[in-house]
Amino acid sequence: MSARIVSVRCGVVRRALRQPYRLSFATLSHVDSVWVGVVFEDGRCGVGEAVPLPGYGGGTLDEVRDAVRGLCAGLVGHTARDALSGAVGQAARGPLAVSAVASALEFPDLAGRCAAILRVPLVFPLDPADGGSAVLCAMEDALSEGFTEFKMKIGRDLASDVAAALLALERAADVGAMVRFDANQAYTRAEAQTFCEAVNGGASEELRWLEQPLAREDWEGTAMLCASTRVPIMLDEPIYAEEDVDRAARVGAAAVKLKLCKHPGPQACVDLARRAVGAGLAVTLGNGVSTDIGNICEAMVAAELGDALTGALECNGFARLAAPALFSGLRSDRGCLVADAPRLDEAKLDALARESSWLAG
């Protein structure tokens, strides 16, 4: 980290999705990546991104863009170490913006430690709104492609959620697969309890986790749910820092999910994952609302953590894009994200800059 920064670029690039992505609080047709690129005097380059998401926290697109611009001002001439210290010291600008800048600064060293080929097992997404028969068909297709773990987005209709969940768990039991469910904070306490009671009597050995059933600020309700059900509860939206991991362990959660965009850089993400494991929590990683930029960074974090992570990961936003943002080599193969060790140069950053709707640098 001793080489000095000679140039910085940042911008916003939009990528359409192959098909609409339904969450409990929104349906997405595209993502906007606020990206940061840095070039060092030794020729190495780094990149990071933030993808603002309504309802998730971290700011609007305009707020994240402005925060990134402020963080990037004055980086030229500094080493990555000094620049990283300065960015983390401005955490009040927002976690997404800090993560994007920190990821770009740490990217060259992280990529330098990577194996020639990255291979990360992924979950396969299921949508109960498609109906039971469609869910089962999707599972069969995914199983034939090598996927062994599924993630179902729930939270829009409890009855439909339960019906689809039981079908998915039954099929998973037949083939030795695993299913996790993500409510994205959509359930009331009563609804979360009802869902847990409904699936707990079924093929619960195949149920990996119920993710974030309650609002992120409802720690009391989460503690009550953890104490009243055998369904493992995983927390996502409230997990940003060490105190959040410690609190998750205290309330009885079984697991936490980390997203690089919520933490001040890859190394901070690695450190937080190790703290969570030390607290007795299972850890998964990944952001389904991101581009190949964020996912390649998360794949490198996963390579650093190795067996500290549990189950298939969620670094699958790249697979939803109609076209990649920067790293065209990312692909899905036999249920895994597969990529050559990332190679980045100034020409690639320039190409990304040319198609960005807003640019500074």
Tab-separated table of C-alpha atoms in Angstrom:
chain	number	residue	atom	x	y	z
A	1	MET	CA	0.000	0.000	0.000
A	2	SER	CA	3.015	2.287	-0.370
A	3	ALA	CA	2.417	3.345	-3.994
A	4	ARG	CA	0.733	6.697	-4.387
A	5	ILE	CA	-2.514	7.399	-6.202
A	6	VAL	CA	-2.043	9.227	-9.498
A	7	SER	CA	-5.650	9.443	-10.686
A	8	VAL	CA	-9.190	8.818	-9.481
A	9	ARG	CA	-12.396	8.332	-11.432
A	10	CYS	CA	-15.916	7.910	-10.140
A	11	GLY	CA	-19.251	7.739	-11.880
A	12	VAL	CA	-22.678	6.141	-12.148
A	13	VAL	CA	-23.442	3.378	-14.617
A	14	ARG	CA	-26.870	1.785	-15.057
A	15	ARG	CA	-27.381	-1.870	-15.880
A	16	ALA	CA	-30.724	-3.395	-16.869
A	17	LEU	CA	-31.732	-6.712	-15.331
A	18	ARG	CA	-32.544	-9.761	-17.434
A	19	GLN	CA	-35.942	-9.886	-15.727
A	20	PRO	CA	-37.625	-7.971	-12.886
A	21	TYR	CA	-36.277	-8.800	-9.442
A	22	ARG	CA	-39.063	-8.850	-6.848
A	23	LEU	CA	-38.267	-7.925	-3.256
A	24	SER	CA	-40.747	-7.537	-0.427
A	25	PHE	CA	-40.560	-3.727	-0.710
A	26	ALA	CA	-39.774	-3.101	-4.393
A	27	THR	CA	-39.492	-4.665	-7.838
A	28	LEU	CA	-36.261	-3.768	-9.611
A	29	SER	CA	-35.781	-3.534	-13.379
A	30	HIS	CA	-32.247	-2.110	-13.242
A	31	VAL	CA	-29.443	-1.239	-10.856
A	32	ASP	CA	-27.377	1.938	-10.659
A	33	SER	CA	-23.760	1.384	-9.685
A	34	VAL	CA	-21.875	4.290	-8.137
A	35	TRP	CA	-18.325	3.184	-8.932
A	36	VAL	CA	-14.870	4.358	-7.939
A	37	GLY	CA	-11.667	3.635	-9.863
A	38	VAL	CA	-8.147	4.461	-8.699
A	39	VAL	CA	-4.813	4.243	-10.511
A	40	PHE	CA	-1.537	3.950	-8.596
A	41	GLU	CA	1.920	5.106	-9.660
A	42	ASP	CA	3.070	1.484	-10.052
A	43	GLY	CA	0.362	0.914	-12.682
A	44	ARG	CA	-1.963	-1.117	-10.508
A	45	CYS	CA	-5.654	-0.196	-10.500
A	46	GLY	CA	-8.561	-0.716	-8.150
A	47	VAL	CA	-12.330	-0.464	-8.357
A	48	GLY	CA	-15.283	-0.576	-5.986
A	49	GLU	CA	-18.984	0.150	-6.139
A	50	ALA	CA	-22.094	1.013	-4.168
A	51	VAL	CA	-25.585	0.169	-5.411
A	52	PRO	CA	-28.171	2.205	-3.471
A	53	LEU	CA	-31.352	0.272	-2.747
A	54	PRO	CA	-34.647	1.851	-1.640
A	55	GLY	CA	-35.615	0.738	1.829
A	56	TYR	CA	-32.209	-0.670	2.660
A	57	GLY	CA	-30.456	2.324	4.162
A	58	GLY	CA	-27.227	4.012	3.188
A	59	GLY	CA	-28.758	6.838	1.190
A	60	THR	CA	-30.398	7.572	-2.131
A	61	LEU	CA	-28.545	7.452	-5.429
A	62	ASP	CA	-27.920	11.210	-5.315
A	63	GLU	CA	-26.749	11.050	-1.696
A	64	VAL	CA	-24.353	8.169	-2.323
A	65	ARG	CA	-23.030	9.816	-5.485
A	66	ASP	CA	-22.346	13.073	-3.656
A	67	ALA	CA	-20.740	11.228	-0.741
A	68	VAL	CA	-18.454	9.301	-3.091
A	69	ARG	CA	-17.461	12.531	-4.825
A	70	GLY	CA	-16.592	14.077	-1.478
A	71	LEU	CA	-14.572	11.065	-0.361
A	72	CYS	CA	-12.617	10.964	-3.631
A	73	ALA	CA	-11.641	14.624	-3.511
A	74	GLY	CA	-8.007	14.929	-2.523
A	75	LEU	CA	-7.054	11.241	-2.853
A	76	VAL	CA	-4.440	11.895	-5.548
A	77	GLY	CA	-0.938	11.907	-4.099
A	78	HIS	CA	-1.775	9.737	-1.098
A	79	THR	CA	-0.929	6.098	-0.492
A	80	ALA	CA	-3.750	3.592	-0.255
A	81	ARG	CA	-3.116	3.214	3.471
A	82	ASP	CA	-3.435	6.933	4.158
A	83	ALA	CA	-6.413	7.296	1.827
A	84	LEU	CA	-8.168	4.339	3.448
A	85	SER	CA	-7.659	5.797	6.902
A	86	GLY	CA	-9.121	9.080	5.715
A	87	ALA	CA	-12.144	7.429	4.100
A	88	VAL	CA	-12.976	5.304	7.132
A	89	GLY	CA	-12.645	8.405	9.272
A	90	GLN	CA	-15.476	9.958	7.259
A	91	ALA	CA	-17.942	7.136	7.928
A	92	ALA	CA	-20.639	9.724	8.594
A	93	ARG	CA	-20.849	10.196	4.823
A	94	GLY	CA	-22.526	6.785	4.691
A	95	PRO	CA	-21.428	3.133	4.674
A	96	LEU	CA	-22.109	2.533	0.977
A	97	ALA	CA	-19.900	5.396	-0.166
A	98	VAL	CA	-17.092	4.493	2.242
A	99	SER	CA	-17.222	0.855	1.140
A	100	ALA	CA	-16.974	1.774	-2.548
A	101	VAL	CA	-13.881	3.909	-1.983
A	102	ALA	CA	-12.257	1.455	0.439
A	103	SER	CA	-12.850	-1.450	-1.950
A	104	ALA	CA	-11.122	0.412	-4.767
A	105	LEU	CA	-8.160	1.214	-2.526
A	106	GLU	CA	-7.748	-2.380	-1.313
A	107	PHE	CA	-8.522	-4.035	-4.657
A	108	PRO	CA	-4.941	-4.367	-6.001
A	109	ASP	CA	-3.590	-6.129	-2.915
A	110	LEU	CA	-6.675	-8.340	-2.643
A	111	ALA	CA	-6.460	-9.348	-6.301
A	112	GLY	CA	-2.762	-10.030	-5.929
A	113	ARG	CA	-3.487	-12.682	-3.300
A	114	CYS	CA	-6.141	-14.447	-5.406
A	115	ALA	CA	-5.826	-17.871	-6.927
A	116	ALA	CA	-5.776	-18.042	-10.709
A	117	ILE	CA	-9.417	-19.134	-10.707
A	118	LEU	CA	-12.077	-18.016	-8.231
A	119	ARG	CA	-14.878	-20.503	-7.576
A	120	VAL	CA	-17.647	-19.635	-5.107
A	121	PRO	CA	-20.802	-21.742	-4.546
A	122	LEU	CA	-24.000	-19.723	-5.024
A	123	VAL	CA	-27.616	-19.942	-3.933
A	124	PHE	CA	-30.301	-20.186	-6.604
A	125	PRO	CA	-33.197	-17.680	-6.247
A	126	LEU	CA	-36.822	-18.798	-5.934
A	127	ASP	CA	-39.923	-16.579	-6.014
A	128	PRO	CA	-43.159	-17.810	-4.378
A	129	ALA	CA	-45.139	-15.319	-6.478
A	130	ASP	CA	-44.457	-17.553	-9.485
A	131	GLY	CA	-46.655	-20.281	-7.964
A	132	GLY	CA	-45.890	-23.720	-6.604
A	133	SER	CA	-45.450	-25.522	-9.906
A	134	ALA	CA	-43.103	-22.825	-11.201
A	135	VAL	CA	-41.045	-23.007	-8.005
A	136	LEU	CA	-40.638	-26.763	-8.417
A	137	CYS	CA	-39.737	-26.397	-12.092
A	138	ALA	CA	-37.140	-23.777	-11.209
A	139	MET	CA	-35.672	-26.097	-8.594
A	140	GLU	CA	-35.407	-28.950	-11.091
A	141	ASP	CA	-33.662	-26.729	-13.619
A	142	ALA	CA	-31.266	-25.446	-10.968
A	143	LEU	CA	-30.497	-28.925	-9.654
A	144	SER	CA	-29.638	-30.036	-13.175
A	145	GLU	CA	-27.231	-27.081	-13.404
A	146	GLY	CA	-25.420	-28.085	-10.216
A	147	PHE	CA	-27.060	-25.846	-7.594
A	148	THR	CA	-27.600	-27.452	-4.195
A	149	GLU	CA	-28.883	-24.515	-2.150
A	150	PHE	CA	-31.870	-22.263	-2.760
A	151	LYS	CA	-33.039	-18.889	-1.497
A	152	MET	CA	-36.692	-17.886	-1.566
A	153	LYS	CA	-37.708	-14.240	-1.218
A	154	ILE	CA	-40.831	-14.089	0.933
A	155	GLY	CA	-42.778	-11.371	2.717
A	156	ARG	CA	-45.478	-10.303	0.264
A	157	ASP	CA	-48.214	-12.800	1.176
A	158	LEU	CA	-47.931	-15.119	4.173
A	159	ALA	CA	-50.216	-17.878	2.875
A	160	SER	CA	-48.398	-18.041	-0.464
A	161	ASP	CA	-45.066	-17.932	1.331
A	162	VAL	CA	-45.932	-20.909	3.523
A	163	ALA	CA	-47.329	-22.969	0.655
A	164	ALA	CA	-44.280	-22.381	-1.545
A	165	ALA	CA	-41.888	-22.907	1.357
A	166	LEU	CA	-43.328	-26.314	2.198
A	167	LEU	CA	-43.116	-27.421	-1.428
A	168	ALA	CA	-39.513	-26.265	-1.689
A	169	LEU	CA	-38.519	-27.941	1.572
A	170	GLU	CA	-40.156	-31.203	0.555
A	171	ARG	CA	-38.292	-31.277	-2.750
A	172	ALA	CA	-35.053	-30.284	-1.043
A	173	ALA	CA	-35.468	-33.210	1.350
A	174	ASP	CA	-35.753	-35.587	-1.597
A	175	VAL	CA	-32.397	-34.556	-3.061
A	176	GLY	CA	-30.383	-33.428	-0.023
A	177	ALA	CA	-30.525	-29.727	-0.900
A	178	MET	CA	-30.925	-26.747	1.431
A	179	VAL	CA	-33.351	-23.804	1.370
A	180	ARG	CA	-33.158	-20.422	3.055
A	181	PHE	CA	-35.947	-17.851	3.225
A	182	ASP	CA	-35.584	-14.064	3.240
A	183	ALA	CA	-38.446	-11.838	4.383
A	184	ASN	CA	-36.524	-8.562	3.961
A	185	GLN	CA	-38.048	-7.183	7.205
A	186	ALA	CA	-41.597	-7.610	5.863
A	187	TYR	CA	-43.261	-9.708	8.569
A	188	THR	CA	-44.964	-8.622	11.736
A	189	ARG	CA	-44.035	-10.531	14.862
A	190	ALA	CA	-47.196	-12.626	14.548
A	191	GLU	CA	-46.557	-13.389	10.874
A	192	ALA	CA	-42.979	-14.426	11.560
A	193	GLN	CA	-44.164	-16.755	14.316
A	194	THR	CA	-46.807	-18.249	12.022
A	195	PHE	CA	-44.270	-18.882	9.265
A	196	CYS	CA	-41.860	-20.549	11.689
A	197	GLU	CA	-44.578	-22.781	13.112
A	198	ALA	CA	-45.682	-23.791	9.614
A	199	VAL	CA	-42.240	-24.799	8.358
A	200	ASN	CA	-40.882	-26.170	11.621
A	201	GLY	CA	-43.171	-29.189	11.394
A	202	GLY	CA	-42.039	-29.923	7.848
A	203	ALA	CA	-38.666	-30.817	6.415
A	204	SER	CA	-36.827	-28.497	8.799
A	205	GLU	CA	-33.485	-30.266	8.411
A	206	GLU	CA	-33.383	-28.768	4.922
A	207	LEU	CA	-34.126	-25.256	6.202
A	208	ARG	CA	-30.865	-23.335	6.389
A	209	TRP	CA	-32.146	-20.026	7.812
A	210	LEU	CA	-35.044	-17.613	7.991
A	211	GLU	CA	-33.427	-14.295	7.154
A	212	GLN	CA	-34.470	-10.963	8.630
A	213	PRO	CA	-38.163	-11.664	9.242
A	214	LEU	CA	-38.675	-8.485	11.308
A	215	ALA	CA	-37.768	-4.820	10.956
A	216	ARG	CA	-34.076	-4.213	11.494
A	217	GLU	CA	-34.686	-2.077	14.569
A	218	ASP	CA	-36.926	-4.693	16.235
A	219	TRP	CA	-34.255	-6.400	18.292
A	220	GLU	CA	-36.748	-7.208	21.047
A	221	GLY	CA	-39.043	-9.013	18.634
A	222	THR	CA	-36.089	-10.849	17.129
A	223	ALA	CA	-34.986	-12.049	20.562
A	224	MET	CA	-38.507	-13.294	21.296
A	225	LEU	CA	-38.685	-15.127	17.968
A	226	CYS	CA	-35.277	-16.742	18.425
A	227	ALA	CA	-36.348	-17.985	21.855
A	228	SER	CA	-39.654	-19.417	20.642
A	229	THR	CA	-38.695	-21.343	17.498
A	230	ARG	CA	-36.232	-23.974	16.364
A	231	VAL	CA	-35.988	-22.278	12.970
A	232	PRO	CA	-32.503	-20.698	12.744
A	233	ILE	CA	-32.792	-16.923	12.390
A	234	MET	CA	-30.267	-14.986	10.328
A	235	LEU	CA	-29.862	-11.203	10.504
A	236	ASP	CA	-28.840	-8.991	7.594
A	237	GLU	CA	-30.124	-5.430	7.485
A	238	PRO	CA	-28.987	-4.370	10.993
A	239	ILE	CA	-25.478	-5.826	10.680
A	240	TYR	CA	-22.888	-3.118	9.997
A	241	ALA	CA	-20.306	-3.185	12.767
A	242	GLU	CA	-18.869	-5.206	15.640
A	243	GLU	CA	-21.531	-4.089	18.084
A	244	ASP	CA	-24.240	-5.348	15.721
A	245	VAL	CA	-22.607	-8.777	15.458
A	246	ASP	CA	-22.294	-8.962	19.241
A	247	ARG	CA	-25.933	-7.990	19.664
A	248	ALA	CA	-27.032	-10.607	17.130
A	249	ALA	CA	-25.292	-13.260	19.198
A	250	ARG	CA	-26.892	-11.991	22.408
A	251	VAL	CA	-30.454	-12.120	21.050
A	252	GLY	CA	-30.016	-15.718	19.930
A	253	ALA	CA	-29.568	-15.382	16.173
A	254	ALA	CA	-27.971	-18.356	14.461
A	255	ALA	CA	-26.256	-16.457	11.672
A	256	VAL	CA	-25.481	-13.104	10.102
A	257	LYS	CA	-25.138	-12.087	6.480
A	258	LEU	CA	-22.433	-9.640	5.496
A	259	LYS	CA	-22.495	-7.477	2.400
A	260	LEU	CA	-19.276	-5.757	1.399
A	261	CYS	CA	-21.224	-2.582	0.573
A	262	LYS	CA	-22.138	-2.162	4.259
A	263	HIS	CA	-18.605	-2.400	5.623
A	264	PRO	CA	-15.568	-0.128	5.200
A	265	GLY	CA	-13.664	-2.294	2.758
A	266	PRO	CA	-12.797	-5.943	2.134
A	267	GLN	CA	-10.448	-6.277	5.103
A	268	ALA	CA	-13.064	-4.854	7.457
A	269	CYS	CA	-15.545	-7.375	6.055
A	270	VAL	CA	-13.084	-10.224	6.660
A	271	ASP	CA	-12.438	-9.029	10.211
A	272	LEU	CA	-16.156	-8.748	10.982
A	273	ALA	CA	-16.828	-12.238	9.634
A	274	ARG	CA	-14.129	-13.678	11.870
A	275	ARG	CA	-15.548	-11.857	14.868
A	276	ALA	CA	-18.985	-13.305	14.119
A	277	VAL	CA	-17.597	-16.831	13.884
A	278	GLY	CA	-15.814	-16.265	17.179
A	279	ALA	CA	-19.148	-15.263	18.719
A	280	GLY	CA	-20.682	-18.574	17.642
A	281	LEU	CA	-22.556	-17.263	14.607
A	282	ALA	CA	-22.632	-18.789	11.154
A	283	VAL	CA	-21.717	-16.299	8.436
A	284	THR	CA	-22.715	-15.964	4.826
A	285	LEU	CA	-21.735	-13.275	2.355
A	286	GLY	CA	-23.000	-11.639	-0.770
A	287	ASN	CA	-25.206	-9.063	-2.398
A	288	GLY	CA	-27.859	-9.981	-4.934
A	289	VAL	CA	-28.377	-6.294	-5.770
A	290	SER	CA	-24.992	-5.430	-7.225
A	291	THR	CA	-23.011	-5.694	-10.426
A	292	ASP	CA	-20.007	-7.792	-11.323
A	293	ILE	CA	-17.844	-5.094	-9.703
A	294	GLY	CA	-19.232	-5.724	-6.242
A	295	ASN	CA	-19.510	-9.476	-6.719
A	296	ILE	CA	-15.896	-9.947	-7.838
A	297	CYS	CA	-14.780	-8.053	-4.739
A	298	GLU	CA	-17.007	-10.258	-2.567
A	299	ALA	CA	-15.656	-13.384	-4.260
A	300	MET	CA	-12.147	-12.286	-3.310
A	301	VAL	CA	-13.306	-11.727	0.276
A	302	ALA	CA	-14.792	-15.229	0.246
A	303	ALA	CA	-11.453	-16.607	-0.917
A	304	GLU	CA	-9.789	-14.894	2.052
A	305	LEU	CA	-12.303	-16.367	4.507
A	306	GLY	CA	-12.463	-19.909	3.152
A	307	ASP	CA	-14.170	-22.325	5.541
A	308	ALA	CA	-15.197	-19.513	7.894
A	309	LEU	CA	-18.274	-19.051	5.668
A	310	THR	CA	-21.294	-21.356	5.847
A	311	GLY	CA	-23.246	-22.704	2.891
A	312	ALA	CA	-23.615	-21.252	-0.566
A	313	LEU	CA	-23.063	-17.514	-0.922
A	314	GLU	CA	-25.198	-14.729	-2.370
A	315	CYS	CA	-22.722	-12.944	-4.668
A	316	ASN	CA	-25.130	-13.405	-7.573
A	317	GLY	CA	-26.167	-9.907	-8.627
A	318	PHE	CA	-23.968	-10.263	-11.721
A	319	ALA	CA	-26.149	-13.127	-12.963
A	320	ARG	CA	-29.207	-10.841	-13.052
A	321	LEU	CA	-27.591	-8.269	-15.348
A	322	ALA	CA	-28.376	-8.052	-19.035
A	323	ALA	CA	-24.731	-7.012	-19.552
A	324	PRO	CA	-21.745	-6.775	-17.186
A	325	ALA	CA	-20.472	-3.446	-15.937
A	326	LEU	CA	-16.744	-4.191	-16.059
A	327	PHE	CA	-15.744	-7.839	-15.536
A	328	SER	CA	-17.147	-9.870	-18.401
A	329	GLY	CA	-15.368	-13.010	-17.203
A	330	LEU	CA	-17.753	-13.697	-14.319
A	331	ARG	CA	-19.973	-16.666	-15.056
A	332	SER	CA	-22.157	-19.232	-13.368
A	333	ASP	CA	-20.960	-22.813	-13.742
A	334	ARG	CA	-22.326	-25.875	-11.940
A	335	GLY	CA	-23.887	-23.753	-9.220
A	336	CYS	CA	-20.840	-21.568	-8.655
A	337	LEU	CA	-19.568	-18.113	-9.480
A	338	VAL	CA	-16.456	-18.751	-11.544
A	339	ALA	CA	-13.987	-16.077	-12.578
A	340	ASP	CA	-10.386	-15.691	-13.539
A	341	ALA	CA	-8.390	-13.732	-10.990
A	342	PRO	CA	-9.423	-10.141	-11.764
A	343	ARG	CA	-7.187	-8.127	-14.026
A	344	LEU	CA	-7.827	-4.407	-14.174
A	345	ASP	CA	-6.077	-1.636	-16.041
A	346	GLU	CA	-6.597	2.041	-16.775
A	347	ALA	CA	-8.079	1.314	-20.209
A	348	LYS	CA	-10.915	-0.684	-18.634
A	349	LEU	CA	-11.651	2.148	-16.222
A	350	ASP	CA	-11.662	4.604	-19.119
A	351	ALA	CA	-14.151	2.420	-21.005
A	352	LEU	CA	-16.438	2.324	-17.968
A	353	ALA	CA	-16.135	6.091	-17.621
A	354	ARG	CA	-17.223	6.639	-21.221
A	355	GLU	CA	-20.597	5.014	-20.623
A	356	SER	CA	-21.251	6.535	-17.208
A	357	SER	CA	-24.062	9.044	-16.847
A	358	TRP	CA	-22.129	11.093	-14.312
A	359	LEU	CA	-18.403	11.305	-14.011
A	360	ALA	CA	-15.842	12.979	-11.810
A	361	GLY	CA	-12.106	12.609	-11.724
